[in-house]
Coordinates of C-alpha atoms and ligand atoms in Angstrom, one line a residue:
X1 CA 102.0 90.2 87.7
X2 CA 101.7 88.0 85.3
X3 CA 98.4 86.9 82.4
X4 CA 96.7 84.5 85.4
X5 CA 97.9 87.6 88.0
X6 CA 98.3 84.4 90.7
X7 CA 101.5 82.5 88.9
X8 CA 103.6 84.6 91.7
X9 CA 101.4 82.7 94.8
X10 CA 102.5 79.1 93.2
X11 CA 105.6 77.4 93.8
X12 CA 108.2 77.4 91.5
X13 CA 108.1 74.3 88.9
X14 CA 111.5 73.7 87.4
X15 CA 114.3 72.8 89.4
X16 CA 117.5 75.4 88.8
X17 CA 120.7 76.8 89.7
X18 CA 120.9 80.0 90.6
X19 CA 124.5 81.8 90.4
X20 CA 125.4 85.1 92.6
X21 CA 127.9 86.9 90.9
X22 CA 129.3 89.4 93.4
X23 CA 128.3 87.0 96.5
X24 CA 130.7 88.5 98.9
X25 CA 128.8 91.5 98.3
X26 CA 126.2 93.7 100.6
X27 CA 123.4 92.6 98.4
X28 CA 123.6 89.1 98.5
X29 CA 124.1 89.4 102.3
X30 CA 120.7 91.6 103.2
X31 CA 118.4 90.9 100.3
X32 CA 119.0 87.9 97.8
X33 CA 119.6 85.5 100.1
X34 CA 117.2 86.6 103.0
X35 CA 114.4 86.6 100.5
X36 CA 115.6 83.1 99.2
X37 CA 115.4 81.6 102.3
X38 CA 111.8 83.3 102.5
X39 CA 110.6 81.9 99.8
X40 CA 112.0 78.5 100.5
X41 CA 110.2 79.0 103.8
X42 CA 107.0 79.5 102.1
X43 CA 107.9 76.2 99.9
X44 CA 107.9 79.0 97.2
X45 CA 111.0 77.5 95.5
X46 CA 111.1 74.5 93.7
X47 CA 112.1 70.9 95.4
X48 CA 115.2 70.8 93.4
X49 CA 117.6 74.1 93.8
X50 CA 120.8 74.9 94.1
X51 CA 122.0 78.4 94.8
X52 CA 126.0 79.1 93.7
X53 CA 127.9 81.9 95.0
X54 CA 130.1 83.4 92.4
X55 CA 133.2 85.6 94.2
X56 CA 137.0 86.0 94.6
X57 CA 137.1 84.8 98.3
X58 CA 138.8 82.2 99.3
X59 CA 135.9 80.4 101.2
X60 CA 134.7 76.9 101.0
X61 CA 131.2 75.5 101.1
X62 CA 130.8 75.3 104.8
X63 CA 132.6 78.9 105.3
X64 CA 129.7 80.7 102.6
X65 CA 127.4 78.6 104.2
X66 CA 128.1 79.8 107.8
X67 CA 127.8 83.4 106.6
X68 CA 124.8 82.6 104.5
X69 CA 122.9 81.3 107.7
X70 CA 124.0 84.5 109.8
X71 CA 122.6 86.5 107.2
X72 CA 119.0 85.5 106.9
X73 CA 119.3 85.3 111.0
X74 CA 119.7 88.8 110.5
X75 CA 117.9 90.4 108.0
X76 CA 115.3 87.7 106.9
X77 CA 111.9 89.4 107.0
X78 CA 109.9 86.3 109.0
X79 CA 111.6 84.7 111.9
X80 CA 114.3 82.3 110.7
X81 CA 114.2 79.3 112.5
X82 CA 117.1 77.2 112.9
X83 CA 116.5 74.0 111.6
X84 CA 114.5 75.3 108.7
X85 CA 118.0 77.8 108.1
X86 CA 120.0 74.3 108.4
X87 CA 117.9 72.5 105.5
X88 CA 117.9 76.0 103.6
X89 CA 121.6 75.9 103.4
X90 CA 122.8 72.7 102.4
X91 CA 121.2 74.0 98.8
X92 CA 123.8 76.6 98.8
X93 CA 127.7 75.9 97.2
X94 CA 130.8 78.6 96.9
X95 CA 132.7 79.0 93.3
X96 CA 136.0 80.8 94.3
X97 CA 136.6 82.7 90.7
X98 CA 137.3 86.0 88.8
X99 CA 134.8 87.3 86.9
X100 CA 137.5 88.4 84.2
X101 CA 139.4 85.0 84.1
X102 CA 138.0 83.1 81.6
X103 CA 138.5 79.5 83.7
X104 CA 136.3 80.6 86.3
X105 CA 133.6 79.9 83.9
X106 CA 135.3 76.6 82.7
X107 CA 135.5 75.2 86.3
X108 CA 131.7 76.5 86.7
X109 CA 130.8 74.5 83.7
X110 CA 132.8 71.4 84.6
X111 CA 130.8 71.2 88.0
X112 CA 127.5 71.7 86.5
X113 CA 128.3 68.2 84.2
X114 CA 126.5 66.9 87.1
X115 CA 122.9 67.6 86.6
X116 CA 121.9 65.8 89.2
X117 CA 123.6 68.2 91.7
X118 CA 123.2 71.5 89.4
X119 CA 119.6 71.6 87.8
X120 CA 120.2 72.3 84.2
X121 CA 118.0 75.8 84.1
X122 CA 120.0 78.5 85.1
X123 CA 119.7 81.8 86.7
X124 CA 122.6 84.1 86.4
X125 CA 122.1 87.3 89.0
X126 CA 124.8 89.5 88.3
X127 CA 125.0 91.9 91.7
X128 CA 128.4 93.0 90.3
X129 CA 129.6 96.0 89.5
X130 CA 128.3 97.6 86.2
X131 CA 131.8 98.0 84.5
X132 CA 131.6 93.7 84.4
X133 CA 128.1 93.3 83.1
X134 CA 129.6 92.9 79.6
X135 CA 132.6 90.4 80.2
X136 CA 130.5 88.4 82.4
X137 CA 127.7 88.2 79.9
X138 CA 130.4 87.1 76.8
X139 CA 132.1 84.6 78.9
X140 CA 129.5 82.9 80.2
X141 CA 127.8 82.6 76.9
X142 CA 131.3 82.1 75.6
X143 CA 131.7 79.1 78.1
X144 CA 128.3 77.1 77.1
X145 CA 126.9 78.1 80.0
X146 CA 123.8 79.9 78.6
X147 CA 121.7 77.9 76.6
X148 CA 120.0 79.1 73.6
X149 CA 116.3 80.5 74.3
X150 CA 113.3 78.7 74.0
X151 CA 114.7 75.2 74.2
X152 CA 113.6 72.5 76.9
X153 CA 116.0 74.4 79.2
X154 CA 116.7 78.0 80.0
X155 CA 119.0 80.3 80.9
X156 CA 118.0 83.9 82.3
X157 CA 120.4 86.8 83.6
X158 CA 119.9 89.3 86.1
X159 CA 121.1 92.6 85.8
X160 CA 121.4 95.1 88.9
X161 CA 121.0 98.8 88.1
X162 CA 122.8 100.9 87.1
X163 CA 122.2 100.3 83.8
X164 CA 124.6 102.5 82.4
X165 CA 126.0 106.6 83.1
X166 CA 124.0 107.7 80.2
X167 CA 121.9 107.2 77.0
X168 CA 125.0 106.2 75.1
X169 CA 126.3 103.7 77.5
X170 CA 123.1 102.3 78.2
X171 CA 122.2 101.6 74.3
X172 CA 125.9 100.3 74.1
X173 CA 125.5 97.5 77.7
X174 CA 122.0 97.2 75.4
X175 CA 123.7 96.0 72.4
X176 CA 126.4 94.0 74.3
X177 CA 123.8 92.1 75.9
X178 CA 121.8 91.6 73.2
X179 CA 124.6 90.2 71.0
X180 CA 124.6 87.3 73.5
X181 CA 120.9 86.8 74.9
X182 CA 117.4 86.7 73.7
X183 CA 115.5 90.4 75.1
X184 CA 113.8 87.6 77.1
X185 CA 116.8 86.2 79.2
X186 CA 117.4 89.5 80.3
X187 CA 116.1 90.5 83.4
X188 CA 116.8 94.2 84.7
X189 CA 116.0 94.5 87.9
X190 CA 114.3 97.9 89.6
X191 CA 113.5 96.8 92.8
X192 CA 111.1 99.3 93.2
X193 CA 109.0 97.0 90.9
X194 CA 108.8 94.6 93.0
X195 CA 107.4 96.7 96.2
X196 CA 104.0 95.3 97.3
X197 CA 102.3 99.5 97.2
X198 CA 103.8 100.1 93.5
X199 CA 102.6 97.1 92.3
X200 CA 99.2 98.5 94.0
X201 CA 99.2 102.1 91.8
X202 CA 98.2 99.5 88.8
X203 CA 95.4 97.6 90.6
X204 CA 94.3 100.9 92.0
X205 CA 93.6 102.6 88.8
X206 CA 92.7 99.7 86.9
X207 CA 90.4 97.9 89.1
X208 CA 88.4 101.0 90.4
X209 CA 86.2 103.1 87.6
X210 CA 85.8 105.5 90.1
X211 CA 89.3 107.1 89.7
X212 CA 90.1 106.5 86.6
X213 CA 88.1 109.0 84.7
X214 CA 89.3 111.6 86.8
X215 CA 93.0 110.7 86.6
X216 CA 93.7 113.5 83.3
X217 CA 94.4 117.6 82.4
X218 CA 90.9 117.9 83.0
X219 CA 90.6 117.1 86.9
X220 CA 94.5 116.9 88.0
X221 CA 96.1 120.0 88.6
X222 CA 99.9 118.6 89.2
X223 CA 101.4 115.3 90.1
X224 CA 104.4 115.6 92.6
X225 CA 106.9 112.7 93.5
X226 CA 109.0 112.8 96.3
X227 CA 111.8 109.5 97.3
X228 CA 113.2 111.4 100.5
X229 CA 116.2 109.2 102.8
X230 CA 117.6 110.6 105.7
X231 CA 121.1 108.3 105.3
X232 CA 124.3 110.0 103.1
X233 CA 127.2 108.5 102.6
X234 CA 127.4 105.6 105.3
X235 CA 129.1 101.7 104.5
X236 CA 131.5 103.4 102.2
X237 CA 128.9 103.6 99.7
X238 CA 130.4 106.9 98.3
X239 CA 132.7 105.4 95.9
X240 CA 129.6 104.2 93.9
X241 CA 127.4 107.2 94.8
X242 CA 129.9 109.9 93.7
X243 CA 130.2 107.7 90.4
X244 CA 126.5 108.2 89.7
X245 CA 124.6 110.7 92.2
X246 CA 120.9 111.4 92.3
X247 CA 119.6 111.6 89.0
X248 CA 121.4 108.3 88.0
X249 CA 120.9 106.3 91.0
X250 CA 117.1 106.8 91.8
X251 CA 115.4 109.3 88.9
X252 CA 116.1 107.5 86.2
X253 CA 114.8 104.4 87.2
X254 CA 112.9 104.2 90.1
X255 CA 111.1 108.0 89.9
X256 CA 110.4 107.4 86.4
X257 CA 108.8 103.9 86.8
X258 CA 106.3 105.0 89.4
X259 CA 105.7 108.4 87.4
X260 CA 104.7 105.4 84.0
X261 CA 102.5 103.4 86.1
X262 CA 100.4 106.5 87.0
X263 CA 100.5 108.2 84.3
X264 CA 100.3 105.0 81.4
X265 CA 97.3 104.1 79.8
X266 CA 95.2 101.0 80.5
X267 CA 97.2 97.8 79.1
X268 CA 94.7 95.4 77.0
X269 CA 95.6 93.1 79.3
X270 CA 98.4 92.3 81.9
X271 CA 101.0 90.4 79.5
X272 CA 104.4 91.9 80.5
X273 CA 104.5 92.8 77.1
X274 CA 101.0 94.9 77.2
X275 CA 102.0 96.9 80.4
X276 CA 105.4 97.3 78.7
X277 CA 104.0 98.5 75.6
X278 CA 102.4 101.2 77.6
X279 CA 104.8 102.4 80.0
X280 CA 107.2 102.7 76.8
X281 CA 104.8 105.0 75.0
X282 CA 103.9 107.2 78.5
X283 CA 107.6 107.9 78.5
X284 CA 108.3 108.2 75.2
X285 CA 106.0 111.7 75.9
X286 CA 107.8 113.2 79.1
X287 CA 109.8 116.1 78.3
X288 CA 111.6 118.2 81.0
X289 CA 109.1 121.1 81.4
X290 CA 111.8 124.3 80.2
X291 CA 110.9 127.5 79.9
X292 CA 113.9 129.4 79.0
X293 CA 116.4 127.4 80.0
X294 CA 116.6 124.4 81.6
X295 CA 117.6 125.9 85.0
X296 CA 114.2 126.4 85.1
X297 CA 113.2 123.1 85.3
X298 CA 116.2 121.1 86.9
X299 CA 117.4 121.7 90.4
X300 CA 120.6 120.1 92.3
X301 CA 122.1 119.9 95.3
X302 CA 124.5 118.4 97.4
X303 CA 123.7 118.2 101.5
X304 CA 126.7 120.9 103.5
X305 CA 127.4 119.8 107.0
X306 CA 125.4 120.4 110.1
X307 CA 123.0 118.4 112.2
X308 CA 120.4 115.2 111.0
X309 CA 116.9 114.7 112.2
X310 CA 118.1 113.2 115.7
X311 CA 120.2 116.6 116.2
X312 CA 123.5 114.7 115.3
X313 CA 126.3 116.0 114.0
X314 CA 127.2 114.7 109.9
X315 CA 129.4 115.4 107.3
X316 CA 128.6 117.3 104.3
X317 CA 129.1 115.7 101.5
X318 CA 132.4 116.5 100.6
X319 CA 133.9 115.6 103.6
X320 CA 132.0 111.9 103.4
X321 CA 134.5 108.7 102.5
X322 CA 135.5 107.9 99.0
X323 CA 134.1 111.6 97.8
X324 CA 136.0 113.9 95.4
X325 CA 136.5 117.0 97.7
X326 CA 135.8 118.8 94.4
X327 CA 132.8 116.3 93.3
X328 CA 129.7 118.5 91.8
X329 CA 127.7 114.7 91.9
X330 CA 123.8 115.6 93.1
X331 CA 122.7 114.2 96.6
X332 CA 119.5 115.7 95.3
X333 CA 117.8 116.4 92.0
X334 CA 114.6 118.0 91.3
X335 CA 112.2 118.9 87.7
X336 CA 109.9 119.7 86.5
X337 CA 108.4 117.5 83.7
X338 CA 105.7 117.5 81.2
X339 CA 103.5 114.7 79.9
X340 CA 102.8 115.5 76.2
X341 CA 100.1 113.5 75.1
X342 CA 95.7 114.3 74.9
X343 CA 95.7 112.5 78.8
X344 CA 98.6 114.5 80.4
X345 CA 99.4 117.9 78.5
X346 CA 99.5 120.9 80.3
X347 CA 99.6 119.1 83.8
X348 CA 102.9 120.0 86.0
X349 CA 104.8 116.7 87.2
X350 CA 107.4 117.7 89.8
X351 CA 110.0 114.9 90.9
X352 CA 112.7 114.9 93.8
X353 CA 115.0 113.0 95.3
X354 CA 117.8 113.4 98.3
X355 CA 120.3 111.7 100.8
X356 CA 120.0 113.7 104.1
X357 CA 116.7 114.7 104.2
X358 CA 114.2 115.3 106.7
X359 CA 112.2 112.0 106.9
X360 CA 112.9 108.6 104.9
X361 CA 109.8 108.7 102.9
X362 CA 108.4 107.8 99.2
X363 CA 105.1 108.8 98.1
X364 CA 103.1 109.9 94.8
X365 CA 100.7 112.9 94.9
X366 CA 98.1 113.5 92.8
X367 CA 96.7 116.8 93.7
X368 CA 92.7 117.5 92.1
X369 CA 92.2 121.0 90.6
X370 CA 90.2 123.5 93.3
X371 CA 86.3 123.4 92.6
X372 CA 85.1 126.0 90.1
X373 CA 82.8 127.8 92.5
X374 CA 83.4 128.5 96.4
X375 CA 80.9 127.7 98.4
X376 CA 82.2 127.3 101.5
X377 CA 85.1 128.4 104.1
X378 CA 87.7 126.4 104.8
X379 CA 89.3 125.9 107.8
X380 CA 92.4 125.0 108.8
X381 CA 92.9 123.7 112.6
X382 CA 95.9 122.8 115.2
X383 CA 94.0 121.8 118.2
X384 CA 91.4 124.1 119.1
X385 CA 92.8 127.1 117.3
X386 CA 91.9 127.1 113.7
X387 CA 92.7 129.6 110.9
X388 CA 90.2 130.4 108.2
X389 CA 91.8 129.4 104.6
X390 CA 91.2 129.2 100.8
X391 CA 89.8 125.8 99.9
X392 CA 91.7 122.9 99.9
X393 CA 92.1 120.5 96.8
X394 CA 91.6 117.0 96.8
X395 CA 95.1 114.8 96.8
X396 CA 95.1 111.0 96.1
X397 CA 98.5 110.0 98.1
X398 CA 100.4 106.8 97.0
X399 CA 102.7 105.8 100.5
X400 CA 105.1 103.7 98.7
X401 CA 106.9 103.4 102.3
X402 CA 107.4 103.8 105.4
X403 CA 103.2 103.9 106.5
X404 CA 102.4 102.3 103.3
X405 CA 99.0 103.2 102.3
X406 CA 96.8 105.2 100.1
X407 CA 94.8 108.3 101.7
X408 CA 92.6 110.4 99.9
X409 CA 92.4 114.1 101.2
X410 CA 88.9 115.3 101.1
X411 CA 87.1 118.6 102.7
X412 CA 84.2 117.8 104.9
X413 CA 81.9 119.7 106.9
X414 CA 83.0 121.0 110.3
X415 CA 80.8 119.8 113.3
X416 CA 78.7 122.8 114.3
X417 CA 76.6 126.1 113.6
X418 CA 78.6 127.3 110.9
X419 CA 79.3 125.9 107.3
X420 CA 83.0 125.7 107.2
X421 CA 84.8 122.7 105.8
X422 CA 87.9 121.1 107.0
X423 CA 90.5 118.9 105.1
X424 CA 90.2 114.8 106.5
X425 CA 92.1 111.7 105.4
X426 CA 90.3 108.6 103.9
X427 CA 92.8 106.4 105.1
X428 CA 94.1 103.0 103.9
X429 CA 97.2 101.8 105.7
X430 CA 98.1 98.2 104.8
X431 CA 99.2 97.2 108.4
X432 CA 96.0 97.8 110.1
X433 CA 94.5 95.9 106.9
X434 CA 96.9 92.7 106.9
X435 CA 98.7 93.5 110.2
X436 CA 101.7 91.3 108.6
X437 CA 104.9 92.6 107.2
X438 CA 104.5 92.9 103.5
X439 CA 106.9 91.0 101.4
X440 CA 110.1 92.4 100.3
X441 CA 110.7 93.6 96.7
X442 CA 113.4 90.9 96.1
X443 CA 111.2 88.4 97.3
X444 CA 109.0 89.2 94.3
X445 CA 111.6 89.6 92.0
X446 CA 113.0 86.6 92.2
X447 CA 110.6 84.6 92.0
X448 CA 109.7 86.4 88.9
X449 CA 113.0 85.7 87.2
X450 CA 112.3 82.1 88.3
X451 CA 108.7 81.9 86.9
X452 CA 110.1 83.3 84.0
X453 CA 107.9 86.5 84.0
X454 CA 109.4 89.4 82.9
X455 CA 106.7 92.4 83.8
X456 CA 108.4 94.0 86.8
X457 CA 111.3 94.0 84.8
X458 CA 112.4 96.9 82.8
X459 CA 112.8 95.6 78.3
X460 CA 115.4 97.5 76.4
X461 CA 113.2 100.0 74.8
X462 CA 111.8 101.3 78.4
X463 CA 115.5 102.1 79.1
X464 CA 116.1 103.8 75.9
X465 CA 113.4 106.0 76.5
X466 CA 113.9 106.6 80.4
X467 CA 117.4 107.8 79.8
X468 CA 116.1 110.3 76.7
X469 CA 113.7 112.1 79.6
X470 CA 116.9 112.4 81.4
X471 CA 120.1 113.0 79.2
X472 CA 119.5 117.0 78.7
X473 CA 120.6 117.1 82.0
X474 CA 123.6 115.3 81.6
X475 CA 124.3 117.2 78.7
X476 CA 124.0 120.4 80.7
X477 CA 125.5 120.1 84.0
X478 CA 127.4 123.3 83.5
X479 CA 124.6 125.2 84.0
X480 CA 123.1 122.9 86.8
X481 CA 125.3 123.3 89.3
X482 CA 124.6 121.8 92.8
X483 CA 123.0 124.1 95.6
X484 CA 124.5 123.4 99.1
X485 CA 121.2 122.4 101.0
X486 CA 121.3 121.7 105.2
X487 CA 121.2 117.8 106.2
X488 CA 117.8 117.3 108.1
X489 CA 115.4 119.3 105.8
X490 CA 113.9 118.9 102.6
X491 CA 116.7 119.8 99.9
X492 CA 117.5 122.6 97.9
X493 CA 115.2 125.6 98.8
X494 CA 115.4 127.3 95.2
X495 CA 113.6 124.3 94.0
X496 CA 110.5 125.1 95.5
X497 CA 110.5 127.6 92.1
X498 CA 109.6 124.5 90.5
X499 CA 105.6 125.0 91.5
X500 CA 105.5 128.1 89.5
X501 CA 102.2 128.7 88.1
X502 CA 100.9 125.7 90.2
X503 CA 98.1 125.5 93.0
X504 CA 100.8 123.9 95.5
X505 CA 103.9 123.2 96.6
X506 CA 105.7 120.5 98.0
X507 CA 104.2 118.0 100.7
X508 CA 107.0 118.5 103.3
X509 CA 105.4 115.4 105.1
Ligands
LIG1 C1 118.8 102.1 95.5 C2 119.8 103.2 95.5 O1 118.4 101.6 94.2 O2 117.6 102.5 96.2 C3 120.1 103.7 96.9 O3 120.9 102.8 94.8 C4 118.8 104.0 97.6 O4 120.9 104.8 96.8 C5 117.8 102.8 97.5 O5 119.2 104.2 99.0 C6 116.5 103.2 98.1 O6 115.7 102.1 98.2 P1 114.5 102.0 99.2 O7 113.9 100.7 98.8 O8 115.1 102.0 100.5 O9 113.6 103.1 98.9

């Protein structure tokens, strides 16, 4: 998104390096340079690029090239064809160096004396891990090889999550950044941002009035988020995951960013610092939702052994690779929140999150109070046998993926003699729309840092105030314990304790 809303259709104008830090890694393999190729594809980057990868390795040009081109074969979303792999690559060159050594960066800035082969604007992506955000940012600004902002060059770093354990190391990565860069050279990445149906949760709201005046305390009884996965601990991922867990890895950034862009006020205009603006004051007023104690609101778990969806035998997570045998790290989390401003107060939002569930699925519900008066029956139907019921609420569904889509539940009459009312979909599924595949978050994001548009991106105060909702938690884990939950259903069972008080429960879908 950006002021025209149409910069991210144009091709990019200023020719630029782009540096991988950490380009031996998984990441730079499946997404960043897949989604580079796309856009190159799409003659989305510019006619002068050259992409560096930053690692330890001891490969050559032709060696990271090879691999490269074997990556985007294999996980480039469009078909990759040869030739067009072959041009793709020769823009790519390997920098064999240690992120800690301080002549990695003085080799890096002897090769880029040639402008001709290394455009002088420079993208640093730093898909490292978070322990080496700081010495990578002070060396390369230590090296010269960040320019100062707002000159006739630039200089822009990405930074993968997780940014930071806590409130206290996030301010402090904050501050180290900041010491070095301008707030706008610094990119944080959410990719969830950059996913085509979150991006839509804005232009739904904002470009329809019918919704809109609907979406408050008034009408909307709860809001419930769920980011569901089926996979645990698989690639050795563990050693990071047991680091962070649930609450760290996907509430604090992804849940919370889709629970700002429906809950945030209109933006006066879509600058990235208006929509900013507004997701920092939405989340400035969640609150975890305690009653007594904040067991109430705050569930966690970690998945025991047993069976997966496809009846298959897994691990619990205890037994997985690279996990502490005695680790109390959530595989899911669940709360309760509250929104306390005039829109939202008094409304329920329920979140959840989980490795080894039943389905891989994301979605946002927003479930409509009951009608004041019933009218009419409701009836509930399998087939032909159908059960009479009490009315069903409206619910606007978000289908951030798989099946992405928006449907909007509503009760309609029931073919026949008798006035009963049954619950339908309005459906709108984005393959049967566009019938293409819908561009991947990175492919955004990217492009993005490249424009030099910053609104998908996450500023310093949103983090700030994301990891305030959260740090009660953290500061309590004694009492928040992990409940053992079965792999292949939907998390911890006590949770559903959550919907107290509420017309609902949780969309097991
Ligand atoms: C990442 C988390 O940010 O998001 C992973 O680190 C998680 O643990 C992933 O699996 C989920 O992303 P997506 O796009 O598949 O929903």
């Amino acid at each position: 998104m950006s002021p025209s809303g149409i910069i991210g259709e144009s091709r990019v104008k200023d020719s630029v390096t782009i540096v991988i830090f950490g380009a031996s890694g998984d990441l730079t393999h499946r997404k960043l340079i897949p989604a580079l190729y796309i856009a190159y594809a799409q003659g989305m980057l510019p006619e002068k690029f050259t992409i560096v990868g930053f690692a330890r390795r001891d490969y050559n040009d032709d060696v990271f090239r090879g691999m490269m081109a074997e990556s985007i074969k294999e996980f480039s979303r469009l078909p990759a064809e040869e030739e067009s792999v072959m041009r793709f690559i020769q823009h790519i060159r390997y920098h064999k160096g240690d992120i800690s050594h301080p002549e990695a960066y003085t080799d890096l800035k002897a090769k880029f004396e040639d402008v001709e082969a290394y455009p002088a604007n420079r993208l640093f992506y730093l898909s490292i891990i978070p322990d080496l955000f700081k010495t990578a940012v002070q060396s390369l600004k230590k090296s010269g090889l960040i320019v100062a902002p707002f000159g006739e060059t630039w200089s822009r770093v990405v930074i993968e999550k997780p940014f930071g354990r806590d409130f206290e190391s996030a301010m402090a990565l904050n501050k180290a950044l900041l010491d070095e860069l301008d707030e706008s050279q610094i990119y944080r990445i959410d990719h969830y941002l950059g996913k085509e149906t979150v991006q839509n949760i804005l232009s739904f709201r904002f470009a329809n009035a019918i919704f809109e005046p609907v979406f408050n305390r008034s009408y909307v009884d709860h809001i419930q988020i769920t980011a569901a996965e089926t996979v645990g601990m698989e690639k050795g991922r563990g050693g990071y995951y047991d680091e962070y867990g649930a609450l760290r890895d996907m509430v604090t950034n992804h849940l919370l960013q889709l629970l700002c862009l429906v809950t945030m006020e209109a933006p006066g205009d879509l600058s990235a610092e208006s929509i900013r603006n507004e997701k920092v004051k939405v989340l400035n007023a969640m609150k975890l939702d305690i009653r007594k104690n904040i067991s109430d609101a705050v569930f966690r778990g970690q998945y025991s052994s047993g069976a997966d969806t496809d009846g298959k035998p897994v691990k619990g997570y205890l037994e997985e690779d690279r996990i502490d045998p005695a680790s109390e790290t959530d595989t899911f989390t669940a709360m309760r929140l509250a929104i306390n401003n005039w829109r939202w107060a008094g409304v329920p939002i329920l979140l959840r999150t989980g490795k080894r569930m039943a389905k891989k699925t994301t979605e946002v519900a927003v479930q409509f109070k009951v009608p004041p008066l019933q009218l009419f029956q409701q009836v509930e139907c399998e087939d032909d046998v159908c059960d009479i019921t009490r009315i069903k609420p409206n619910t606007l569904i978000f289908r951030i993926q798989p099946n992405e889509g928006i449907f909007l539940k509503v009760g309609t009459k029931r073919p026949g003699m008798r006035f009963v009312v049954e619950d339908v979909d309005m459906d709108f599924s984005y393959t049967e729309k566009w019938s293409k595949s819908l561009p991947e978050a990175y492919e955004r994001l990217l492009l993005d840092t490249l424009h030099g548009d910053s609104t998908l991106f996450t500023r310093s105060d949103e983090v700030a105030a994301e990891w305030t909702v959260v740090q009660p938690i953290l500061d309590n884990l004694d009492a928040l314990r992990p409940y053992a939950y079965p792999p292949g259903e939907w998390g911890v069972r006590e949770a559903d304790w959550l919907f107290h008080g509420v017309e609902g429960h949780w969309r097991n879908k």
